[in-house]
Short mmCIF file of C-alpha atoms in Angstrom, two decimals:
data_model
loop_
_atom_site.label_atom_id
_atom_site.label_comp_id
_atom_site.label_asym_id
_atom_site.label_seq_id
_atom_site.Cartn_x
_atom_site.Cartn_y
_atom_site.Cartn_z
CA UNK Z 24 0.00 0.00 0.00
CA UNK Z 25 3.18 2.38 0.81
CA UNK Z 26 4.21 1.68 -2.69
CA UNK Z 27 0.96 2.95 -4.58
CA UNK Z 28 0.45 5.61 -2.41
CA UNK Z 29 4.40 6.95 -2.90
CA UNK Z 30 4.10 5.78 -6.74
CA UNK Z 31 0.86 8.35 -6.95
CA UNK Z 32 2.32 11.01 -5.10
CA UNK Z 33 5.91 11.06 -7.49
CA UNK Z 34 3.53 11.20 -10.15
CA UNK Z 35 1.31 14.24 -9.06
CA UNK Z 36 4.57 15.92 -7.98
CA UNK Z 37 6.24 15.33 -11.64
CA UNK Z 38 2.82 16.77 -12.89
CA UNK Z 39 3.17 19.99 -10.55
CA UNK Z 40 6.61 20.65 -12.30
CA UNK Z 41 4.94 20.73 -15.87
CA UNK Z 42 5.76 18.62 -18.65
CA UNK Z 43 6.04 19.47 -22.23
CA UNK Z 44 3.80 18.02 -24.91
CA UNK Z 45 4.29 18.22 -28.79
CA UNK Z 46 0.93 18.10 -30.65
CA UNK Z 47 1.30 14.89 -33.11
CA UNK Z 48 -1.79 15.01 -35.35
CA UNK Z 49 -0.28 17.07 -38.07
CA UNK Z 50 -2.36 17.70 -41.14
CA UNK Z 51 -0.11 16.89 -43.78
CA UNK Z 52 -0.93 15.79 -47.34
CA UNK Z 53 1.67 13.72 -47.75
CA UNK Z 54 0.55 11.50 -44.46
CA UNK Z 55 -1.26 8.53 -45.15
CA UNK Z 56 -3.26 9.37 -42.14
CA UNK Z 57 -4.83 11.92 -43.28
CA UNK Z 58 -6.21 10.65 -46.10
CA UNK Z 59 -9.59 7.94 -45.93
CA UNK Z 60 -8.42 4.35 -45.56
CA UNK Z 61 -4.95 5.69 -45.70
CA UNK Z 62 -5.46 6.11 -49.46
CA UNK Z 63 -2.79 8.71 -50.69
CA UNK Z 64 -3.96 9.70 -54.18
CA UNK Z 65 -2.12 8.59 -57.25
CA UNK Z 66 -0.81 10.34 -60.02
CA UNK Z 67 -3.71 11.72 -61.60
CA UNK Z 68 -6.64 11.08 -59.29
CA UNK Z 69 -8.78 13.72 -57.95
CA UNK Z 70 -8.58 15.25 -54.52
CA UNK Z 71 -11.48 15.66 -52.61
CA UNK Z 72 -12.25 16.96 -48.96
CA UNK Z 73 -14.75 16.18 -46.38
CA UNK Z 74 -17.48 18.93 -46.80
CA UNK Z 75 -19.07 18.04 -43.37
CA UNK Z 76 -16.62 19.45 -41.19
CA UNK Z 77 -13.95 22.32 -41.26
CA UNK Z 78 -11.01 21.28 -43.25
CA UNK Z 79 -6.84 22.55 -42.80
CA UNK Z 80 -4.25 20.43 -45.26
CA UNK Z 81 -0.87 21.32 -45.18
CA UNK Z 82 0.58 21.03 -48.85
CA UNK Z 83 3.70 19.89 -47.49
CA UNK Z 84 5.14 19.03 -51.11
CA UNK Z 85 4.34 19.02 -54.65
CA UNK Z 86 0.97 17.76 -56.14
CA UNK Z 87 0.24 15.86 -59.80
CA UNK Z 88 -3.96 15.39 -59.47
CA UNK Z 89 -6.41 15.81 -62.38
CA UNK Z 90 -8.27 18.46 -60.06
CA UNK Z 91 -8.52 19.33 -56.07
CA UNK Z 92 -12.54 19.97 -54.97
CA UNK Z 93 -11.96 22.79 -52.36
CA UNK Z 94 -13.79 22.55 -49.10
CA UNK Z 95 -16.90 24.67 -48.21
CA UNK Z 96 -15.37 25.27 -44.85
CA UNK Z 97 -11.28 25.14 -44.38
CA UNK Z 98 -7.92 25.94 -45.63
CA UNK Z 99 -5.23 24.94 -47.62
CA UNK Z 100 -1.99 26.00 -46.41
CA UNK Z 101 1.52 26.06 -48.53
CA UNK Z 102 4.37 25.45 -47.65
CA UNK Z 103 6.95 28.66 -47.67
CA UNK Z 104 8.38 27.72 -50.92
CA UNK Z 105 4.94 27.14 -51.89
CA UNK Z 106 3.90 23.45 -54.23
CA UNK Z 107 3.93 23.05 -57.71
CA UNK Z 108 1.39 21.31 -59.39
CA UNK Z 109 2.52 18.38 -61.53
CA UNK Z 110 5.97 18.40 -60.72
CA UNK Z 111 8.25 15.70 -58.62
CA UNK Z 112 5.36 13.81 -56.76
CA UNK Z 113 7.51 10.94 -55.32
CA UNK Z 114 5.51 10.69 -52.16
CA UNK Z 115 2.16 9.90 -54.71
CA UNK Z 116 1.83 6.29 -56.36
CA UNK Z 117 1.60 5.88 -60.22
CA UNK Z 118 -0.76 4.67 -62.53
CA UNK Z 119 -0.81 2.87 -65.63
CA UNK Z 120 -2.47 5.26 -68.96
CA UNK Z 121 -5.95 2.87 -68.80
CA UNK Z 122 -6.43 3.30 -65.37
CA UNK Z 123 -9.27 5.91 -64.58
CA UNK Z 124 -8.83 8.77 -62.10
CA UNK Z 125 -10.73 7.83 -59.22
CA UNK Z 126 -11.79 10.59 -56.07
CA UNK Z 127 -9.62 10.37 -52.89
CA UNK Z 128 -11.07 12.12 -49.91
CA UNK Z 129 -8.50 13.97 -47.27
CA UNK Z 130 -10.31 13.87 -44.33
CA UNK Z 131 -9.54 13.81 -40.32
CA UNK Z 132 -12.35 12.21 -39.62
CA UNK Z 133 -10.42 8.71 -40.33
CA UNK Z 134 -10.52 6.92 -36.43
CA UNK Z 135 -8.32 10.16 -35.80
CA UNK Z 136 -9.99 12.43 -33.11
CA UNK Z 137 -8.65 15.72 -33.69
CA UNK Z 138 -9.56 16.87 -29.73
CA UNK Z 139 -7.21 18.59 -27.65
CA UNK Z 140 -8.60 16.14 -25.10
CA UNK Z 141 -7.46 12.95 -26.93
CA UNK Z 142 -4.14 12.03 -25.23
CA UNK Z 143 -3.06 10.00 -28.80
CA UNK Z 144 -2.70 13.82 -30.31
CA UNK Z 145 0.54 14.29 -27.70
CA UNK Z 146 3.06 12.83 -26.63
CA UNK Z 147 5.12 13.77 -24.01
CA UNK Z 148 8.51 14.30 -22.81
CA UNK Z 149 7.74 11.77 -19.79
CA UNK Z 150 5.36 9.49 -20.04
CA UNK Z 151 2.42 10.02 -17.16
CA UNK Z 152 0.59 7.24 -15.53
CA UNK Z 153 -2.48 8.75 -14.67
CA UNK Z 154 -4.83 9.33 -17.90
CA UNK Z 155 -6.18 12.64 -16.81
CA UNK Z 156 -2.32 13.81 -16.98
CA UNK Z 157 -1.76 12.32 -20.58
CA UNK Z 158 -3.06 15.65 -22.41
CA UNK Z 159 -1.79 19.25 -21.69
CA UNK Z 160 -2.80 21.10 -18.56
CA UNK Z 161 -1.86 24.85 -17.33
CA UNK Z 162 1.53 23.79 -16.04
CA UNK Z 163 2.56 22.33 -19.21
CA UNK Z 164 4.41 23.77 -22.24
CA UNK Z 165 3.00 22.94 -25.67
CA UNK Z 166 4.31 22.47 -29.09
CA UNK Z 167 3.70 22.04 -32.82
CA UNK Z 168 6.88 20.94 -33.52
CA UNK Z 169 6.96 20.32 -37.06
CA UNK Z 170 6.13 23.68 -40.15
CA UNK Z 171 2.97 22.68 -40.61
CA UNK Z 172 -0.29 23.47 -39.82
CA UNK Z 173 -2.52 21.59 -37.34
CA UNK Z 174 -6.24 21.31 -36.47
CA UNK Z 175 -7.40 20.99 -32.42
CA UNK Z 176 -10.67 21.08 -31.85
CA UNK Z 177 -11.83 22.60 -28.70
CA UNK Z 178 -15.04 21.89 -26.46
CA UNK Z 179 -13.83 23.53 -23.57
CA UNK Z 180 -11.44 26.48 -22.56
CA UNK Z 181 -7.87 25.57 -22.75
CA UNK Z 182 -5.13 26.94 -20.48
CA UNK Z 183 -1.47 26.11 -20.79
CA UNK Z 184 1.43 27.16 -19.76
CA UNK Z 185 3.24 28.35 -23.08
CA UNK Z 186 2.29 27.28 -26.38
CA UNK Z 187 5.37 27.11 -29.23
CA UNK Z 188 4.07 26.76 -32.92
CA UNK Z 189 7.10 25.83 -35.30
CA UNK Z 190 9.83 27.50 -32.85
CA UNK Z 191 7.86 30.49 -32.08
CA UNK Z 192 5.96 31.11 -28.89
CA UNK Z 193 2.69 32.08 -29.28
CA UNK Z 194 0.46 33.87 -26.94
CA UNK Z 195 -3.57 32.83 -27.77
CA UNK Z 196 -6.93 32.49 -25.46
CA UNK Z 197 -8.83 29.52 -27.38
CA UNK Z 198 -12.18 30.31 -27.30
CA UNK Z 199 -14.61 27.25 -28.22
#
């Protein structure tokens, strides 16, 4: 009984000190994850986005589609030395001539909960037994580590202790 009671008590103290968390659920084209069934669209296809929610894609490299259907709600974001269109695609699969273009839908709505709440969107710099400590809390510092862009839906108010998007620290109140 000593040992669960001093095993709890190490682990709300580690928790007191803060821990840093880097958000993980990037929206990158390129990421078979984002994409439905892990389907990354071939040379050719047509991209397509999930009208029934807000969409942000992160054009993280070039693109060779037949078209891209913009969403009703979102945004496409480039990289800084923006993507050309039909040009070097090695992260896309090929296709023979006979084969038809076919629609490929980028969607986060793929088994991939975009909450802030959802401890598989973090991980941490030490790993926290205690589920309730698995996602960012007020003590903790906050990244998005990678240039991209990212998507976190929030249901409730969010308070953290700093919150660093691609190497810059950023001061925001999220609102829901």
């Amino acid at each position: 009984m000593l040992r669960i009671l001093i095993f709890f008590l190490s682990n709300l103290i580690s928790h007191i000190n803060g821990n840093h968390f880097t958000f993980d659920a990037v929206s990158l084209i390129t990421s078979s994850d984002n994409w439905l069934n892990e389907e990354i669209p071939c040379i050719g296809d047509r991209i397509r986005f999930d009208n029934s929610m807000p969409v942000v894609a992160f054009m993280d490299h070039n693109v060779d589609v037949e078209s891209i259907h913009l969403p009703n709600n979102g945004l496409i974001v480039f990289t800084d030395n923006g993507a050309n269109f039909g040009d070097d695609v090695h992260w896309q699969c090929a296709k023979d001539n006979l084969e038809e273009p076919k629609d490929v839908f980028f969607t986060r709505g793929n088994g991939r909960d975009i909450s802030f709440y959802n401890p598989k969107n973090w991980i941490p710099d030490r790993k926290l037994f205690l589920h309730m400590n698995q996602v960012p809390s007020e003590v903790d510092d906050v990244t998005v580590s990678s240039m991209s862009s990212a998507q976190i839906y929030l249901d409730l108010p969010v308070k953290v202790n700093t919150f660093r998007f691609y190497k810059r620290e950023v001061s925001l109140i999220f609102h829901y």
